[in-house]
Coordinates of C-alpha atoms in Angstrom, one line a residue:
M1 CA 26.7 0.0 -8.2
S2 CA 27.3 -3.7 -8.9
E3 CA 30.3 -4.1 -6.7
S4 CA 31.5 -2.8 -3.3
S5 CA 33.2 0.5 -3.5
E6 CA 35.0 2.8 -1.0
I7 CA 33.5 6.2 -0.2
S8 CA 34.2 9.1 2.1
G9 CA 32.8 12.3 3.3
H10 CA 30.7 13.5 6.1
S11 CA 28.1 11.2 7.5
G12 CA 25.3 12.9 5.3
E13 CA 27.4 12.4 2.2
L14 CA 28.0 8.8 3.2
A15 CA 24.4 8.1 3.8
V16 CA 23.2 9.6 0.5
H17 CA 26.0 7.5 -1.4
V18 CA 24.6 4.3 0.2
A19 CA 21.0 5.3 -0.6
R20 CA 21.9 5.9 -4.2
A21 CA 23.5 2.6 -4.6
H22 CA 20.3 1.1 -3.4
G23 CA 18.3 2.8 -6.0
V24 CA 17.0 5.7 -4.0
E25 CA 16.1 8.8 -6.1
T26 CA 14.0 10.8 -3.7
M27 CA 14.5 11.9 -0.1
F28 CA 11.3 12.8 1.6
T29 CA 11.7 15.1 4.7
L30 CA 10.5 18.2 6.5
S31 CA 13.3 20.6 7.3
G32 CA 15.2 20.0 10.6
A33 CA 18.7 21.0 11.7
H34 CA 19.4 17.6 13.1
V35 CA 19.6 16.1 9.6
F36 CA 21.1 19.0 7.7
P37 CA 24.1 16.9 6.7
M38 CA 21.6 14.6 4.7
Y39 CA 20.5 17.6 2.7
D40 CA 24.1 18.7 2.2
G41 CA 24.9 15.2 0.9
A42 CA 21.9 15.3 -1.6
V43 CA 22.8 18.7 -2.9
K44 CA 26.5 17.7 -3.4
T45 CA 25.3 14.6 -5.5
Q46 CA 23.2 17.0 -7.6
E47 CA 26.3 19.4 -8.1
E48 CA 28.5 16.5 -9.2
G49 CA 26.1 16.0 -12.1
K50 CA 27.3 12.4 -12.5
G51 CA 25.0 9.2 -12.2
P52 CA 21.8 9.1 -10.2
Q53 CA 20.9 12.1 -8.2
V54 CA 18.9 12.2 -5.0
R55 CA 15.9 14.6 -5.1
L56 CA 14.9 16.6 -2.0
L57 CA 11.1 16.5 -1.5
D58 CA 9.9 18.6 1.5
V59 CA 6.4 18.2 2.9
R60 CA 4.3 20.0 5.6
H61 CA 4.0 17.2 8.2
E62 CA 6.6 14.3 8.7
Q63 CA 3.8 11.7 8.6
T64 CA 3.6 12.6 4.9
A65 CA 7.2 12.1 4.3
A66 CA 7.1 8.7 5.9
F67 CA 3.9 7.8 4.1
A68 CA 5.6 8.9 0.9
A69 CA 8.6 6.8 1.5
E70 CA 6.3 3.8 2.2
A71 CA 4.4 4.2 -0.9
T72 CA 7.6 4.6 -2.9
G73 CA 8.8 1.3 -1.6
K74 CA 5.5 -0.3 -2.7
L75 CA 5.5 1.2 -6.1
T76 CA 9.1 0.8 -7.1
R77 CA 10.1 -2.2 -4.9
V78 CA 13.2 -0.1 -4.1
P79 CA 13.2 1.0 -0.4
G80 CA 11.8 4.5 0.0
L81 CA 13.7 6.9 2.1
A82 CA 12.3 9.3 4.8
V83 CA 14.6 11.6 6.7
L84 CA 13.1 12.9 9.8
T85 CA 14.4 15.5 12.3
A86 CA 14.9 14.4 16.0
G87 CA 12.2 13.9 18.6
P88 CA 8.7 14.9 17.3
G89 CA 9.9 14.6 13.7
V90 CA 10.6 10.9 14.3
T91 CA 7.6 10.3 16.4
N92 CA 5.3 11.9 13.7
G93 CA 6.5 9.2 11.3
I94 CA 5.7 6.2 13.5
S95 CA 2.2 5.5 12.0
A96 CA 3.8 5.2 8.6
I97 CA 6.5 2.9 9.9
A98 CA 3.9 0.6 11.6
Q99 CA 1.9 0.6 8.2
A100 CA 5.2 -0.5 6.3
Q101 CA 5.6 -3.3 8.9
F102 CA 2.1 -4.6 8.4
A103 CA 2.2 -4.2 4.7
G104 CA 5.7 -5.5 4.1
S105 CA 6.8 -2.2 2.5
P106 CA 10.6 -1.8 2.0
M107 CA 11.7 1.5 3.5
V108 CA 14.5 3.2 5.4
V109 CA 13.8 6.0 7.8
V110 CA 16.8 8.0 9.0
G111 CA 16.2 10.1 12.1
G112 CA 18.1 12.9 13.6
R113 CA 19.3 12.6 17.2
A114 CA 20.4 14.9 19.9
P115 CA 24.4 15.1 20.0
Q116 CA 26.1 12.3 21.8
N117 CA 28.4 14.8 23.4
R118 CA 25.5 16.5 25.2
W119 CA 23.6 13.3 25.9
G120 CA 21.8 13.2 29.3
T121 CA 22.1 17.0 29.8
G122 CA 18.8 17.9 28.3
S123 CA 19.5 19.1 24.8
L124 CA 16.7 20.0 22.3
Q125 CA 14.5 17.0 21.5
E126 CA 16.8 14.6 23.4
L127 CA 15.0 11.2 23.0
D128 CA 16.2 7.6 22.7
Q129 CA 14.2 6.7 19.7
P130 CA 15.2 3.1 18.6
P131 CA 13.5 1.5 21.5
I132 CA 10.1 3.3 20.7
I133 CA 10.2 2.2 17.0
A134 CA 11.7 -1.4 17.3
P135 CA 8.4 -3.1 18.0
V136 CA 7.0 -1.8 14.7
A137 CA 10.1 -2.2 12.4
K138 CA 12.4 -5.0 11.2
A139 CA 15.2 -3.2 13.1
A140 CA 15.9 0.1 14.9
K141 CA 19.4 1.3 15.9
T142 CA 21.6 4.2 16.6
L143 CA 24.7 4.7 14.4
M144 CA 26.9 6.0 17.1
T145 CA 29.9 7.4 15.1
A146 CA 30.4 8.8 11.6
G147 CA 32.5 5.5 11.0
D148 CA 29.3 3.4 11.5
V149 CA 27.3 5.2 9.0
A150 CA 28.2 3.7 5.6
A151 CA 28.1 0.1 7.0
G152 CA 25.0 0.8 9.0
M153 CA 23.2 2.4 6.2
D154 CA 23.9 -0.3 3.8
E155 CA 22.8 -2.9 6.3
A156 CA 19.5 -0.9 6.8
F157 CA 18.8 -0.9 3.1
T158 CA 19.8 -4.6 2.6
L159 CA 17.5 -5.6 5.5
A160 CA 14.6 -3.5 4.2
R161 CA 14.6 -5.0 0.8
S162 CA 15.2 -8.6 1.9
S163 CA 12.3 -11.0 2.3
H164 CA 10.2 -10.5 4.2
R165 CA 10.4 -6.8 3.4
G166 CA 9.6 -3.9 5.7
P167 CA 10.8 -0.7 7.4
V168 CA 14.2 -0.2 9.0
F169 CA 15.1 2.8 11.2
V170 CA 18.4 4.3 12.1
D171 CA 19.4 7.6 13.8
V172 CA 22.7 9.4 14.0
P173 CA 23.7 11.6 16.7
M174 CA 23.9 15.3 15.5
D175 CA 27.5 15.7 16.2
E176 CA 28.6 12.6 14.6
F177 CA 26.4 13.5 11.5
F178 CA 28.7 16.4 10.7
N179 CA 31.9 14.4 11.3
S180 CA 33.6 12.7 8.4
A181 CA 34.7 9.1 7.8
S182 CA 35.2 6.5 5.0
G183 CA 33.4 3.3 4.4
T184 CA 32.4 0.7 1.9
V185 CA 29.0 0.7 0.0
G186 CA 27.7 -2.7 -1.1
S187 CA 26.0 -4.0 -4.1
G188 CA 22.5 -2.5 -3.5
E189 CA 20.7 -5.8 -3.3
G190 CA 18.6 -7.8 -1.0
T191 CA 18.3 -11.5 -0.2
R192 CA 15.5 -14.2 -0.8
V193 CA 14.6 -17.5 0.6
D194 CA 14.9 -20.7 -1.5
P195 CA 11.6 -22.7 -1.0
D196 CA 11.6 -26.3 -0.2
P197 CA 10.9 -28.5 -3.2
D198 CA 9.1 -31.2 -1.2
A199 CA 6.7 -28.5 0.2
I200 CA 6.1 -27.4 -3.4
A201 CA 5.3 -31.0 -4.4
S202 CA 3.0 -31.5 -1.5
V203 CA 0.9 -28.4 -2.4
A204 CA 0.7 -29.5 -6.1
R205 CA -0.7 -32.6 -5.0
L206 CA -3.4 -30.9 -3.0
L207 CA -4.2 -28.8 -6.1
A208 CA -4.3 -31.8 -8.4
Q209 CA -6.9 -33.4 -6.0
A210 CA -9.0 -30.3 -5.6
E211 CA -12.3 -29.9 -7.5
R212 CA -13.2 -26.3 -6.4
P213 CA -9.9 -24.5 -5.7
V214 CA -9.5 -20.7 -5.3
L215 CA -6.3 -18.9 -5.6
I216 CA -5.7 -15.5 -3.6
L217 CA -2.9 -13.3 -4.7
G218 CA -1.7 -10.5 -2.2
T219 CA 0.7 -7.6 -1.9
D220 CA 3.8 -9.7 -1.7
V221 CA 3.3 -11.3 -5.2
W222 CA 4.0 -7.8 -6.5
A223 CA 6.5 -6.9 -4.0
D224 CA 8.5 -10.3 -4.6
H225 CA 8.5 -9.5 -8.4
A226 CA 6.3 -12.7 -8.8
E227 CA 3.5 -10.9 -11.0
A228 CA 4.5 -12.6 -14.2
A229 CA 4.7 -16.1 -12.7
A230 CA 1.3 -15.5 -11.0
L231 CA -0.4 -14.5 -14.3
R232 CA 1.0 -17.5 -16.1
F233 CA -0.1 -19.9 -13.4
V234 CA -3.7 -18.5 -13.6
E235 CA -3.9 -18.4 -17.3
D236 CA -2.4 -21.7 -17.9
L237 CA -4.3 -23.6 -15.3
G238 CA -7.6 -21.5 -15.4
I239 CA -8.0 -21.4 -11.6
P240 CA -10.4 -19.0 -10.1
T241 CA -8.7 -16.0 -8.5
L242 CA -9.1 -13.3 -6.0
T243 CA -6.7 -10.6 -5.3
N244 CA -6.0 -8.1 -2.4
G245 CA -3.7 -5.1 -1.7
M246 CA -1.1 -4.8 -4.4
G247 CA -2.1 -8.2 -5.7
R248 CA -4.8 -6.2 -7.4
G249 CA -4.0 -5.8 -11.1
V250 CA -1.7 -8.9 -11.2
I251 CA -4.7 -10.4 -13.0
P252 CA -6.2 -7.7 -15.2
G253 CA -9.7 -6.4 -14.5
G254 CA -12.3 -8.4 -16.5
H255 CA -10.0 -11.5 -16.9
R256 CA -12.1 -14.6 -17.1
S257 CA -10.4 -16.1 -14.0
L258 CA -10.8 -12.9 -11.8
V259 CA -13.8 -13.6 -9.6
T260 CA -13.7 -10.7 -7.2
K261 CA -17.4 -10.0 -7.9
A262 CA -18.2 -13.5 -6.8
R263 CA -15.9 -13.5 -3.7
G264 CA -18.5 -14.7 -1.2
A265 CA -19.5 -17.6 -3.4
A266 CA -15.9 -18.6 -4.4
L267 CA -14.7 -18.7 -0.7
S268 CA -17.7 -20.4 0.8
G269 CA -17.9 -23.0 -2.0
A270 CA -14.2 -23.9 -2.4
D271 CA -12.7 -27.2 -1.2
L272 CA -9.1 -25.7 -1.4
V273 CA -8.0 -22.0 -0.9
V274 CA -4.4 -21.3 -1.8
V275 CA -3.2 -17.9 -0.4
V276 CA -0.1 -16.3 -1.8
G277 CA 1.6 -13.3 -0.4
T278 CA -0.8 -12.0 2.1
P279 CA -1.5 -12.8 5.7
L280 CA -4.6 -14.9 6.9
D281 CA -5.9 -11.9 8.9
F282 CA -9.3 -10.4 9.3
R283 CA -9.6 -9.6 5.6
L284 CA -9.5 -13.3 4.9
G285 CA -11.7 -14.6 7.8
Y286 CA -8.5 -15.6 9.6
G287 CA -7.9 -18.4 7.3
S288 CA -11.2 -20.2 7.8
F289 CA -13.5 -20.7 4.5
G290 CA -16.7 -22.4 4.1
G291 CA -18.3 -24.5 6.9
P292 CA -21.7 -25.4 8.0
D293 CA -23.2 -21.9 7.6
K294 CA -21.6 -21.3 4.3
N295 CA -22.3 -24.2 1.8
P296 CA -24.7 -27.0 1.4
A297 CA -22.1 -29.7 2.2
G298 CA -21.1 -27.9 5.4
E299 CA -17.4 -28.4 4.8
F300 CA -14.5 -26.2 5.6
A301 CA -12.0 -25.6 2.9
K302 CA -8.5 -27.0 3.1
V303 CA -6.2 -24.0 3.2
V304 CA -2.6 -23.6 1.9
H305 CA -0.5 -20.6 2.8
I306 CA 2.4 -19.5 0.7
A307 CA 4.7 -16.7 1.7
D308 CA 8.0 -15.2 0.8
S309 CA 9.7 -16.2 4.1
P310 CA 9.0 -18.6 7.0
G311 CA 8.0 -15.9 9.4
Q312 CA 5.0 -14.9 7.4
V313 CA 3.4 -18.4 7.3
A314 CA 0.2 -18.3 9.6
G315 CA 0.7 -20.0 12.9
H316 CA -2.9 -19.5 14.0
A317 CA -4.8 -21.3 11.2
E318 CA -5.1 -25.0 10.4
L319 CA -3.1 -25.5 7.2
A320 CA -3.1 -28.4 4.8
G321 CA 0.2 -27.2 3.4
S322 CA 2.5 -24.3 3.2
V323 CA 5.6 -23.1 1.4
A324 CA 8.0 -20.2 2.2
G325 CA 10.4 -18.7 -0.2
D326 CA 10.8 -16.8 -3.4
L327 CA 7.3 -16.6 -4.9
T328 CA 8.3 -17.0 -8.6
T329 CA 10.1 -20.2 -7.8
V330 CA 7.1 -21.4 -5.9
L331 CA 4.4 -20.7 -8.5
D332 CA 6.6 -21.8 -11.3
G333 CA 7.4 -25.1 -9.4
L334 CA 3.7 -25.6 -8.8
Q335 CA 2.8 -25.2 -12.4
A336 CA 5.5 -27.5 -13.6
A337 CA 4.4 -30.1 -11.2
L338 CA 0.8 -29.9 -12.2
E339 CA 1.6 -30.0 -15.9
R340 CA 3.7 -33.1 -15.5
G341 CA 0.7 -35.0 -14.4
D342 CA -2.9 -35.0 -15.5
K343 CA -3.8 -31.3 -15.7
P344 CA -6.7 -30.6 -13.3
D345 CA -10.0 -29.7 -15.0
W346 CA -11.7 -27.0 -13.0
Q347 CA -13.8 -25.7 -15.8
A348 CA -17.3 -26.5 -14.2
W349 CA -16.2 -24.7 -11.2
S350 CA -14.9 -21.7 -13.1
D351 CA -18.1 -21.5 -15.2
Q352 CA -20.2 -21.6 -12.0
L353 CA -18.3 -18.6 -10.6
A354 CA -18.3 -16.9 -14.0
D355 CA -22.2 -17.0 -13.8
Q356 CA -21.9 -15.4 -10.3
V357 CA -19.6 -12.6 -11.6
R358 CA -22.1 -11.9 -14.4
A359 CA -25.0 -11.8 -12.0
A360 CA -23.1 -9.5 -9.6
A361 CA -22.3 -7.1 -12.4
A362 CA -25.8 -6.9 -13.4
R363 CA -26.8 -6.1 -9.9
D364 CA -24.1 -3.6 -9.6
A365 CA -25.4 -1.6 -12.5
A366 CA -28.2 -0.1 -10.8
L367 CA -26.0 1.6 -8.0
L368 CA -23.3 2.5 -10.5
T369 CA -26.0 4.6 -12.4
A370 CA -28.2 5.6 -9.5
E371 CA -29.8 9.0 -9.7
A372 CA -30.4 9.2 -6.0
D373 CA -30.3 12.6 -4.0
P374 CA -28.1 12.6 -1.9
I375 CA -25.7 10.8 -4.3
H376 CA -25.0 7.2 -3.5
P377 CA -21.2 6.6 -3.3
A378 CA -21.3 3.9 -5.8
R379 CA -22.5 6.4 -8.5
I380 CA -19.0 8.1 -8.1
Y381 CA -17.3 4.8 -9.3
G382 CA -19.9 4.3 -12.1
E383 CA -18.4 7.6 -13.5
L384 CA -14.8 7.1 -12.4
V385 CA -14.1 3.5 -13.5
P386 CA -14.6 4.2 -17.3
R387 CA -12.3 7.1 -16.9
L388 CA -9.4 5.1 -15.4
A389 CA -6.5 4.6 -17.7
D390 CA -4.8 1.3 -18.0
D391 CA -1.6 2.9 -16.4
S392 CA -3.6 4.5 -13.6
V393 CA -2.3 4.5 -10.0
V394 CA -5.4 4.5 -7.7
I395 CA -4.9 5.3 -4.1
G396 CA -7.4 4.7 -1.3
D397 CA -7.4 6.8 1.9
G398 CA -10.6 6.4 3.7
G399 CA -13.2 4.0 5.2
D400 CA -16.6 3.4 3.7
F401 CA -16.0 5.4 0.5
V402 CA -12.8 3.4 -0.3
S403 CA -14.5 0.3 0.6
F404 CA -16.7 0.9 -2.5
A405 CA -13.5 1.2 -4.5
G406 CA -12.3 -2.2 -3.4
K407 CA -15.6 -3.7 -4.8
Y408 CA -15.7 -1.7 -8.0
V409 CA -12.2 -0.8 -9.1
E410 CA -10.3 -3.6 -10.8
P411 CA -6.9 -2.4 -12.0
Q412 CA -5.6 -3.4 -15.4
R413 CA -1.9 -3.6 -14.5
P414 CA 0.1 -4.7 -11.5
G415 CA 1.4 -2.1 -9.2
G416 CA -1.4 0.4 -9.8
W417 CA -3.3 0.2 -6.5
L418 CA -2.3 1.6 -3.1
D419 CA -4.2 1.2 0.2
P420 CA -3.3 1.3 3.9
G421 CA -3.1 -2.6 4.0
P422 CA -4.0 -4.5 7.3
Y423 CA -2.9 -1.6 9.5
G424 CA -5.8 0.5 8.3
C425 CA -4.2 3.8 8.9
L426 CA -6.0 7.0 7.6
G427 CA -4.0 10.0 6.5
A428 CA -1.6 7.9 4.1
G429 CA -3.1 9.3 0.9
L430 CA -1.4 12.6 0.2
G431 CA 2.1 11.0 0.9
A432 CA 1.1 8.1 -1.4
A433 CA 0.0 10.5 -4.1
I434 CA 3.1 12.4 -3.9
A435 CA 5.1 9.2 -4.3
A436 CA 3.0 8.0 -7.2
R437 CA 3.3 11.1 -9.2
I438 CA 7.1 10.9 -8.6
A439 CA 7.5 7.3 -9.2
R440 CA 5.0 7.2 -12.4
P441 CA 5.5 10.6 -13.9
S442 CA 3.5 9.9 -17.0
A443 CA 0.7 7.8 -15.3
Q444 CA -2.8 8.9 -14.3
V445 CA -2.8 9.3 -10.5
T446 CA -6.2 9.3 -8.7
L447 CA -6.4 9.7 -4.8
L448 CA -9.7 8.5 -3.4
L449 CA -10.4 10.4 -0.2
G450 CA -12.9 10.2 2.5
D451 CA -13.8 13.5 4.0
G452 CA -12.6 12.1 7.4
A453 CA -9.3 10.9 6.0
A454 CA -8.7 14.3 4.3
G455 CA -8.5 16.0 7.5
F456 CA -5.3 14.1 8.4
S457 CA -3.1 15.5 5.5
L458 CA -5.0 17.8 3.2
M459 CA -2.5 20.5 4.0
D460 CA 0.0 18.6 2.0
V461 CA -1.8 19.7 -1.2
D462 CA 0.7 22.7 -0.6
T463 CA 3.4 20.2 -1.2
L464 CA 1.7 18.9 -4.6
V465 CA 1.5 22.5 -5.6
R466 CA 5.0 23.5 -4.6
H467 CA 6.6 20.6 -6.4
D468 CA 4.4 20.7 -9.5
L469 CA 2.8 17.2 -8.9
P470 CA -0.7 17.2 -10.4
V471 CA -3.0 14.6 -8.8
V472 CA -6.7 14.1 -9.1
M473 CA -8.4 13.7 -5.7
V474 CA -12.0 12.3 -5.7
M475 CA -13.7 12.8 -2.2
G476 CA -16.8 10.9 -1.1
N477 CA -18.0 13.6 1.4
N478 CA -20.7 12.0 3.6
S479 CA -20.0 14.5 6.5
A480 CA -19.4 11.6 9.0
W481 CA -17.1 9.0 10.1
G482 CA -19.1 6.4 8.3
L483 CA -17.3 3.3 9.4
E484 CA -18.1 4.2 13.0
K485 CA -21.5 5.8 12.9
G486 CA -23.3 2.8 11.4
P487 CA -21.8 0.2 13.8
M488 CA -22.4 2.4 16.8
Q489 CA -26.1 2.9 15.9
M490 CA -26.3 -0.9 15.5
L491 CA -24.8 -1.5 18.9
Y492 CA -26.4 1.2 21.0
G493 CA -29.3 2.7 18.9
Y494 CA -27.5 6.1 18.7
D495 CA -24.2 7.4 17.7
V496 CA -21.8 10.1 19.1
V497 CA -18.6 11.7 17.9
A498 CA -19.3 10.4 14.3
D499 CA -20.4 13.5 12.6
L500 CA -18.3 15.9 10.8
G501 CA -19.0 19.5 9.3
Q502 CA -21.9 19.2 7.0
R503 CA -21.0 19.5 3.3
T504 CA -17.8 21.1 4.1
P505 CA -16.2 22.7 0.8
Y506 CA -12.8 21.0 0.9
D507 CA -12.3 22.1 -2.6
E508 CA -12.0 25.6 -1.3
V509 CA -9.0 24.6 1.0
V510 CA -7.4 23.0 -2.1
R511 CA -7.9 26.2 -4.1
A512 CA -6.5 28.3 -1.2
L513 CA -3.3 26.2 -1.3
G514 CA -2.9 26.8 -5.1
G515 CA -4.8 23.8 -6.6
A516 CA -8.4 23.7 -8.0
G517 CA -11.5 21.9 -7.4
E518 CA -15.3 21.9 -7.2
T519 CA -18.2 20.6 -5.1
V520 CA -20.7 18.3 -6.8
T521 CA -24.2 17.5 -5.6
D522 CA -25.9 16.3 -8.8
P523 CA -24.9 12.8 -10.0
K524 CA -25.2 13.9 -13.6
Q525 CA -22.3 16.4 -12.9
I526 CA -19.7 13.8 -11.5
G527 CA -18.5 12.7 -14.9
P528 CA -18.0 16.2 -16.3
A529 CA -16.3 17.3 -13.0
L530 CA -13.9 14.3 -13.3
D531 CA -13.1 15.4 -16.9
R532 CA -12.3 18.8 -15.8
A533 CA -10.0 17.4 -13.0
Y534 CA -8.0 15.1 -15.4
A535 CA -7.6 17.8 -17.8
A536 CA -6.5 20.4 -15.3
G537 CA -2.8 19.5 -14.9
V538 CA -2.9 20.8 -11.3
P539 CA -3.9 19.2 -8.0
Y540 CA -7.7 19.1 -8.3
L541 CA -10.4 18.0 -5.8
V542 CA -13.7 16.7 -6.9
N543 CA -15.7 17.1 -3.6
V544 CA -18.8 14.9 -4.1
I545 CA -21.5 15.2 -1.4
T546 CA -22.8 11.6 -0.7
D547 CA -25.5 10.0 1.3
V548 CA -24.4 9.2 4.8
E549 CA -27.1 6.5 5.0
A550 CA -25.6 4.6 2.0
A551 CA -23.0 2.5 4.0
Y552 CA -20.9 -0.3 2.5
P553 CA -22.4 -3.6 3.1
R554 CA -19.4 -5.4 5.1
S555 CA -19.2 -8.8 6.5
T556 CA -16.5 -7.9 9.0
F557 CA -15.4 -5.1 11.2
G558 CA -11.9 -6.2 11.4
I559 CA -12.1 -7.9 14.9

């Protein structure tokens, strides 16, 4: 819908009409009586046979419904929709809501709620939910009457998709959910922030003066539809670039300016770091780059932070400049300002980092082809990366094993990488895989699973099977909580509660749920197993037994 229109019906119908107006195509849920009217609304739109319909996708745990909605928001840049029944249904979804808040993922969660005409008498699952969720959402409120639903839902979707994006929660009392009303549905659009031209000019001057700049592109570059502007900026100016989160793929893997493999050298040697669309958190050294222990000159880099809205600009770091607003406008404005003057020449710096990239690739080759027994996790990526299609959606759900993916997987297109983001929540993978298969029906979808992470949600392979959603799952099974085992040994000389069942055949779980899979213990069999998985056309788990001693060499533990 491009203009406001009048709608009528019971509250579930009203809510579905608004969701449709905002571009929602799938409702992720787990059956619950408190939200039956939402299902009826979806069924009736299907019966109408006119215009877009809302698909009902039911899962085995509410966390999966919420994680699927969160991933849908990331992939499509339209708010995902999760509908959760009252009480435990809602609380089961809170981790995914928090993940969406940290990652800036647009989503709307509709909760059931005990009936208002029974409130305070102890009816089933009576819980005041918005105060619990408010700290981890953009907004959380109760739509108290059927007359509040249309406007309240429209407000929720508009807020979720407006800069800075994030999750919005609403619940509706059960008695009011069944009542009827009328209302207005809006245009289905969000709002953006106009950046300050003077701030753009100031940052352009810093770039023009820099000799060794580095650009970092994060998730909000994709979320803000700025991927084309970012690629133009990088290609036309030749600035060395790093990516994280859903910024991965904005600059295609193998691009001359993408220096992921020389990340350490780039960030320690830079005199200016421009961070776009991602927070200055533990993943980026809290906004401190270089310094006495990092480069011969002993200098810290100047730092510029560019965000899609003022509230996202770092307040803890010392900034040389900042801009807040629509990221396409900012990037295009910076490029235009630089091209009006003497275009900076960063070729020597780019060549230096390119040499580092080539050297790192040569070093990586030994691990990517390792014949070690047990299997080194990197060998899995040596086999997987050549088999990833250009349109592949790669999902990471794990600790150490997925850390290796961040090192070796370089997507070829934007919008093709999903990870938990700075919240670091395990168990998001199956929901994200469900979302990816629906959002990208013709794409190759690969879920990277740690064996620990799999325990949170592997039952939802049943959902993949029931809804005919083939996904390839690749597991690095080191029979441990690898992210905790090594650090605890380092601190105490021993570890506890860090071991899992040895060589557990998780592929048998997948087969029991109607999928397929196999266990691999020989590195030479990884490639053939992946080929069988991609050809199977069903949910397929390649369960690779890996070396627990082959830990990812990390420089931060996130604190």
